[in-house]
Amino acid sequence: MAGKKQFDVGIALDAAMVRFWRAGYADTSLDDLSRTTGLNRSSIYSSFGDKDSLYLRCLDRYAARYGNRYDQALSCASEEPLQAVRAFFEVTLQRITDPDVPDGCLIAQTAMAAPTLSPTIATRAIEALDLQRARLRDALTAAQLAEGDADDFAVHMTAVNQSLAVMSRTGASQKQLRTVIDISMGALSHALRARS
């Protein structure tokens, strides 16, 4: 249509996602989003809805992007469970060290702010964490870990994964982050050796 400004929705969503990720929901204004995306307020509203709707789109985009990487890492869990779980953690470590994205994790950040966010946003963060736990549980079950142990380790590994993101925001070194992973991997290795 003549005179209508065109823009790439994916690029705008990525820009908004990084802004929310860097500053958090509460500290990101519509003016910030306008500057970040290059869209005026009316374009943001007409394309994405209100701030909550845009944030939800960004959460979904983030969860899909990194979820696919986690799924790929865990795909060999039935044959090489330790290698698969270590690859799972490597996805997080690579994200943490990527200079093109902020430290931490948008999902963890959202979960920590959940009491001050809308119920819809808080629920979406919880769903993303539940999905991460489910993908780990499925991978550990495929590795023939007993169901109860698979559940317990999935809860533990999800917590460790989120803590890596939080620790990275406070300046923890790669060595410290890898130590946390190594301790968890040692416990998992012991459980896998003991499986019947």
mmCIF file of C-alpha atoms in Angstrom:
data_model
loop_
_atom_site.group_PDB
_atom_site.id
_atom_site.type_symbol
_atom_site.label_atom_id
_atom_site.label_comp_id
_atom_site.label_asym_id
_atom_site.label_seq_id
_atom_site.Cartn_x
_atom_site.Cartn_y
_atom_site.Cartn_z
ATOM 1 C CA MET A 1 0.000 0.000 0.000
ATOM 2 C CA ALA A 2 1.423 3.381 -0.992
ATOM 3 C CA GLY A 3 2.659 5.504 1.880
ATOM 4 C CA LYS A 4 2.521 2.676 4.437
ATOM 5 C CA LYS A 5 5.824 2.140 6.233
ATOM 6 C CA GLN A 6 6.998 -1.453 6.048
ATOM 7 C CA PHE A 7 9.191 -3.127 8.669
ATOM 8 C CA ASP A 8 10.475 -6.573 9.479
ATOM 9 C CA VAL A 9 8.400 -7.952 12.358
ATOM 10 C CA GLY A 10 11.169 -10.374 13.378
ATOM 11 C CA ILE A 11 13.769 -7.616 13.611
ATOM 12 C CA ALA A 12 11.394 -5.431 15.640
ATOM 13 C CA LEU A 13 10.580 -8.331 17.985
ATOM 14 C CA ASP A 14 14.269 -9.143 18.455
ATOM 15 C CA ALA A 15 15.014 -5.498 19.275
ATOM 16 C CA ALA A 16 12.152 -5.346 21.774
ATOM 17 C CA MET A 17 13.171 -8.699 23.277
ATOM 18 C CA VAL A 18 16.733 -7.521 23.871
ATOM 19 C CA ARG A 19 15.468 -4.266 25.417
ATOM 20 C CA PHE A 20 13.163 -6.130 27.812
ATOM 21 C CA TRP A 21 15.944 -8.636 28.528
ATOM 22 C CA ARG A 22 18.474 -5.918 29.299
ATOM 23 C CA ALA A 23 16.243 -3.613 31.379
ATOM 24 C CA GLY A 24 13.352 -5.787 32.518
ATOM 25 C CA TYR A 25 9.649 -5.262 31.978
ATOM 26 C CA ALA A 26 9.132 -2.518 34.573
ATOM 27 C CA ASP A 27 12.103 -0.437 33.446
ATOM 28 C CA THR A 28 11.196 -0.554 29.751
ATOM 29 C CA SER A 29 8.833 2.192 28.645
ATOM 30 C CA LEU A 30 6.920 2.484 25.395
ATOM 31 C CA ASP A 31 9.301 5.314 24.490
ATOM 32 C CA ASP A 32 12.235 2.926 25.047
ATOM 33 C CA LEU A 33 10.543 0.356 22.828
ATOM 34 C CA SER A 34 9.873 2.984 20.179
ATOM 35 C CA ARG A 35 13.545 4.036 20.139
ATOM 36 C CA THR A 36 14.722 0.420 20.160
ATOM 37 C CA THR A 37 12.455 -0.837 17.398
ATOM 38 C CA GLY A 38 12.341 2.352 15.323
ATOM 39 C CA LEU A 39 8.525 2.185 15.422
ATOM 40 C CA ASN A 40 6.276 4.905 16.739
ATOM 41 C CA ARG A 41 3.784 4.139 19.489
ATOM 42 C CA SER A 42 0.853 3.725 17.123
ATOM 43 C CA SER A 43 2.826 1.240 15.010
ATOM 44 C CA ILE A 44 3.747 -0.733 18.123
ATOM 45 C CA TYR A 45 0.109 -0.840 19.227
ATOM 46 C CA SER A 46 -1.243 -1.714 15.790
ATOM 47 C CA SER A 47 1.399 -4.397 15.180
ATOM 48 C CA PHE A 48 1.858 -5.945 18.604
ATOM 49 C CA GLY A 49 -0.873 -4.633 20.905
ATOM 50 C CA ASP A 50 -0.100 -3.179 24.316
ATOM 51 C CA LYS A 51 3.145 -3.555 26.260
ATOM 52 C CA ASP A 52 1.998 -6.822 27.881
ATOM 53 C CA SER A 53 1.141 -8.316 24.489
ATOM 54 C CA LEU A 54 4.516 -7.320 23.070
ATOM 55 C CA TYR A 55 6.293 -8.757 26.106
ATOM 56 C CA LEU A 56 4.427 -12.050 25.691
ATOM 57 C CA ARG A 57 5.470 -12.200 22.030
ATOM 58 C CA CYS A 58 9.073 -11.574 23.082
ATOM 59 C CA LEU A 59 8.902 -14.303 25.756
ATOM 60 C CA ASP A 60 7.520 -16.757 23.203
ATOM 61 C CA ARG A 61 10.215 -15.834 20.695
ATOM 62 C CA TYR A 62 12.932 -16.257 23.316
ATOM 63 C CA ALA A 63 11.522 -19.589 24.559
ATOM 64 C CA ALA A 64 11.260 -20.948 21.014
ATOM 65 C CA ARG A 65 14.750 -19.827 19.989
ATOM 66 C CA TYR A 66 16.551 -21.324 22.953
ATOM 67 C CA GLY A 67 14.077 -24.193 23.386
ATOM 68 C CA ASN A 68 14.994 -25.495 19.943
ATOM 69 C CA ARG A 69 18.658 -25.410 20.907
ATOM 70 C CA TYR A 70 17.951 -27.260 24.150
ATOM 71 C CA ASP A 71 15.911 -29.873 22.283
ATOM 72 C CA GLN A 72 18.747 -30.440 19.836
ATOM 73 C CA ALA A 73 21.277 -30.755 22.667
ATOM 74 C CA LEU A 74 19.145 -33.353 24.446
ATOM 75 C CA SER A 75 18.294 -35.335 21.305
ATOM 76 C CA CYS A 76 21.001 -37.949 21.974
ATOM 77 C CA ALA A 77 20.036 -38.507 25.637
ATOM 78 C CA SER A 78 19.005 -42.131 25.186
ATOM 79 C CA GLU A 79 22.479 -43.047 23.849
ATOM 80 C CA GLU A 80 24.710 -40.479 25.568
ATOM 81 C CA PRO A 81 22.822 -38.999 28.551
ATOM 82 C CA LEU A 82 25.778 -37.237 30.175
ATOM 83 C CA GLN A 83 26.900 -35.750 26.885
ATOM 84 C CA ALA A 84 23.336 -34.609 26.168
ATOM 85 C CA VAL A 85 22.855 -32.888 29.535
ATOM 86 C CA ARG A 86 26.275 -31.252 29.289
ATOM 87 C CA ALA A 87 25.321 -30.012 25.795
ATOM 88 C CA PHE A 88 22.094 -28.664 27.337
ATOM 89 C CA PHE A 89 24.140 -26.577 29.773
ATOM 90 C CA GLU A 90 26.468 -25.496 26.951
ATOM 91 C CA VAL A 91 23.476 -23.846 25.244
ATOM 92 C CA THR A 92 23.112 -21.667 28.332
ATOM 93 C CA LEU A 93 26.842 -20.968 28.633
ATOM 94 C CA GLN A 94 27.026 -19.961 24.961
ATOM 95 C CA ARG A 95 24.079 -17.603 25.409
ATOM 96 C CA ILE A 96 25.680 -16.082 28.507
ATOM 97 C CA THR A 97 28.926 -15.388 26.644
ATOM 98 C CA ASP A 98 27.277 -14.154 23.434
ATOM 99 C CA PRO A 99 28.258 -10.476 23.140
ATOM 100 C CA ASP A 100 25.172 -9.768 21.031
ATOM 101 C CA VAL A 101 22.677 -10.538 23.806
ATOM 102 C CA PRO A 102 22.382 -9.420 27.442
ATOM 103 C CA ASP A 103 23.588 -11.547 30.334
ATOM 104 C CA GLY A 104 21.143 -13.760 32.114
ATOM 105 C CA CYS A 105 17.889 -15.263 30.904
ATOM 106 C CA LEU A 106 14.694 -13.472 29.963
ATOM 107 C CA ILE A 107 12.607 -16.319 31.415
ATOM 108 C CA ALA A 108 14.492 -16.310 34.755
ATOM 109 C CA GLN A 109 14.276 -12.539 34.905
ATOM 110 C CA THR A 110 10.536 -12.688 34.264
ATOM 111 C CA ALA A 111 10.030 -15.423 36.857
ATOM 112 C CA MET A 112 11.853 -13.366 39.489
ATOM 113 C CA ALA A 113 9.638 -10.353 38.730
ATOM 114 C CA ALA A 114 6.434 -12.438 38.548
ATOM 115 C CA PRO A 115 4.834 -10.941 41.696
ATOM 116 C CA THR A 116 4.858 -7.502 40.071
ATOM 117 C CA LEU A 117 3.799 -8.606 36.580
ATOM 118 C CA SER A 118 0.396 -9.355 35.126
ATOM 119 C CA PRO A 119 -0.886 -12.880 35.853
ATOM 120 C CA THR A 120 -0.709 -13.671 32.122
ATOM 121 C CA ILE A 121 2.997 -12.819 31.905
ATOM 122 C CA ALA A 122 3.794 -14.628 35.162
ATOM 123 C CA THR A 123 1.938 -17.719 33.912
ATOM 124 C CA ARG A 124 3.843 -17.660 30.620
ATOM 125 C CA ALA A 125 7.187 -17.623 32.492
ATOM 126 C CA ILE A 126 6.082 -20.544 34.658
ATOM 127 C CA GLU A 127 4.982 -22.446 31.547
ATOM 128 C CA ALA A 128 8.410 -21.878 29.964
ATOM 129 C CA LEU A 129 10.149 -23.214 33.079
ATOM 130 C CA ASP A 130 7.764 -26.191 33.169
ATOM 131 C CA LEU A 131 8.600 -26.931 29.533
ATOM 132 C CA GLN A 132 12.311 -26.854 30.304
ATOM 133 C CA ARG A 133 11.799 -29.241 33.194
ATOM 134 C CA ALA A 134 9.678 -31.529 31.000
ATOM 135 C CA ARG A 135 12.279 -31.673 28.236
ATOM 136 C CA LEU A 136 14.947 -32.612 30.799
ATOM 137 C CA ARG A 137 12.668 -35.218 32.423
ATOM 138 C CA ASP A 138 11.902 -36.765 29.035
ATOM 139 C CA ALA A 139 15.602 -36.889 28.162
ATOM 140 C CA LEU A 140 16.519 -38.493 31.487
ATOM 141 C CA THR A 141 13.667 -40.977 31.207
ATOM 142 C CA ALA A 142 14.930 -41.867 27.714
ATOM 143 C CA ALA A 143 18.303 -42.497 29.364
ATOM 144 C CA GLN A 144 16.506 -45.106 31.511
ATOM 145 C CA LEU A 145 16.842 -43.211 34.755
ATOM 146 C CA ALA A 146 14.103 -44.313 37.154
ATOM 147 C CA GLU A 147 11.010 -42.127 36.809
ATOM 148 C CA GLY A 148 11.282 -40.583 40.285
ATOM 149 C CA ASP A 149 14.983 -39.894 39.785
ATOM 150 C CA ALA A 150 14.310 -38.419 36.340
ATOM 151 C CA ASP A 151 11.744 -36.061 37.889
ATOM 152 C CA ASP A 152 14.091 -35.059 40.714
ATOM 153 C CA PHE A 153 17.040 -34.460 38.422
ATOM 154 C CA ALA A 154 14.860 -32.505 35.991
ATOM 155 C CA VAL A 155 13.846 -30.161 38.817
ATOM 156 C CA HIS A 156 17.471 -29.868 39.935
ATOM 157 C CA MET A 157 18.896 -29.310 36.439
ATOM 158 C CA THR A 158 16.247 -26.681 35.665
ATOM 159 C CA ALA A 159 17.154 -24.851 38.868
ATOM 160 C CA VAL A 160 20.861 -25.082 38.065
ATOM 161 C CA ASN A 161 20.278 -23.809 34.543
ATOM 162 C CA GLN A 162 18.341 -20.786 35.802
ATOM 163 C CA SER A 163 20.936 -20.108 38.484
ATOM 164 C CA LEU A 164 23.669 -19.977 35.828
ATOM 165 C CA ALA A 165 21.788 -17.152 34.144
ATOM 166 C CA VAL A 166 21.322 -15.281 37.414
ATOM 167 C CA MET A 167 24.970 -15.803 38.422
ATOM 168 C CA SER A 168 26.156 -14.494 35.051
ATOM 169 C CA ARG A 169 24.298 -11.231 35.705
ATOM 170 C CA THR A 170 26.233 -10.814 38.951
ATOM 171 C CA GLY A 171 29.599 -11.318 37.264
ATOM 172 C CA ALA A 172 30.343 -14.963 38.048
ATOM 173 C CA SER A 173 33.287 -16.286 36.054
ATOM 174 C CA GLN A 174 33.079 -19.074 33.490
ATOM 175 C CA LYS A 175 35.125 -21.198 35.892
ATOM 176 C CA GLN A 176 32.547 -20.705 38.662
ATOM 177 C CA LEU A 177 29.668 -21.482 36.318
ATOM 178 C CA ARG A 178 31.385 -24.629 35.053
ATOM 179 C CA THR A 179 32.052 -25.741 38.631
ATOM 180 C CA VAL A 180 28.317 -25.565 39.355
ATOM 181 C CA ILE A 181 27.640 -27.649 36.245
ATOM 182 C CA ASP A 182 30.392 -30.152 37.056
ATOM 183 C CA ILE A 183 28.972 -30.839 40.523
ATOM 184 C CA SER A 184 25.513 -31.460 39.052
ATOM 185 C CA MET A 185 26.972 -33.645 36.316
ATOM 186 C CA GLY A 186 28.850 -35.683 38.934
ATOM 187 C CA ALA A 187 25.608 -36.378 40.788
ATOM 188 C CA LEU A 188 23.859 -37.323 37.551
ATOM 189 C CA SER A 189 26.737 -39.590 36.532
ATOM 190 C CA HIS A 190 26.485 -41.394 39.869
ATOM 191 C CA ALA A 191 22.705 -41.847 39.461
ATOM 192 C CA LEU A 192 23.105 -43.165 35.913
ATOM 193 C CA ARG A 193 25.723 -45.694 37.043
ATOM 194 C CA ALA A 194 23.405 -46.870 39.831
ATOM 195 C CA ARG A 195 20.339 -47.338 37.595
ATOM 196 C CA SER A 196 18.995 -50.851 37.449
#
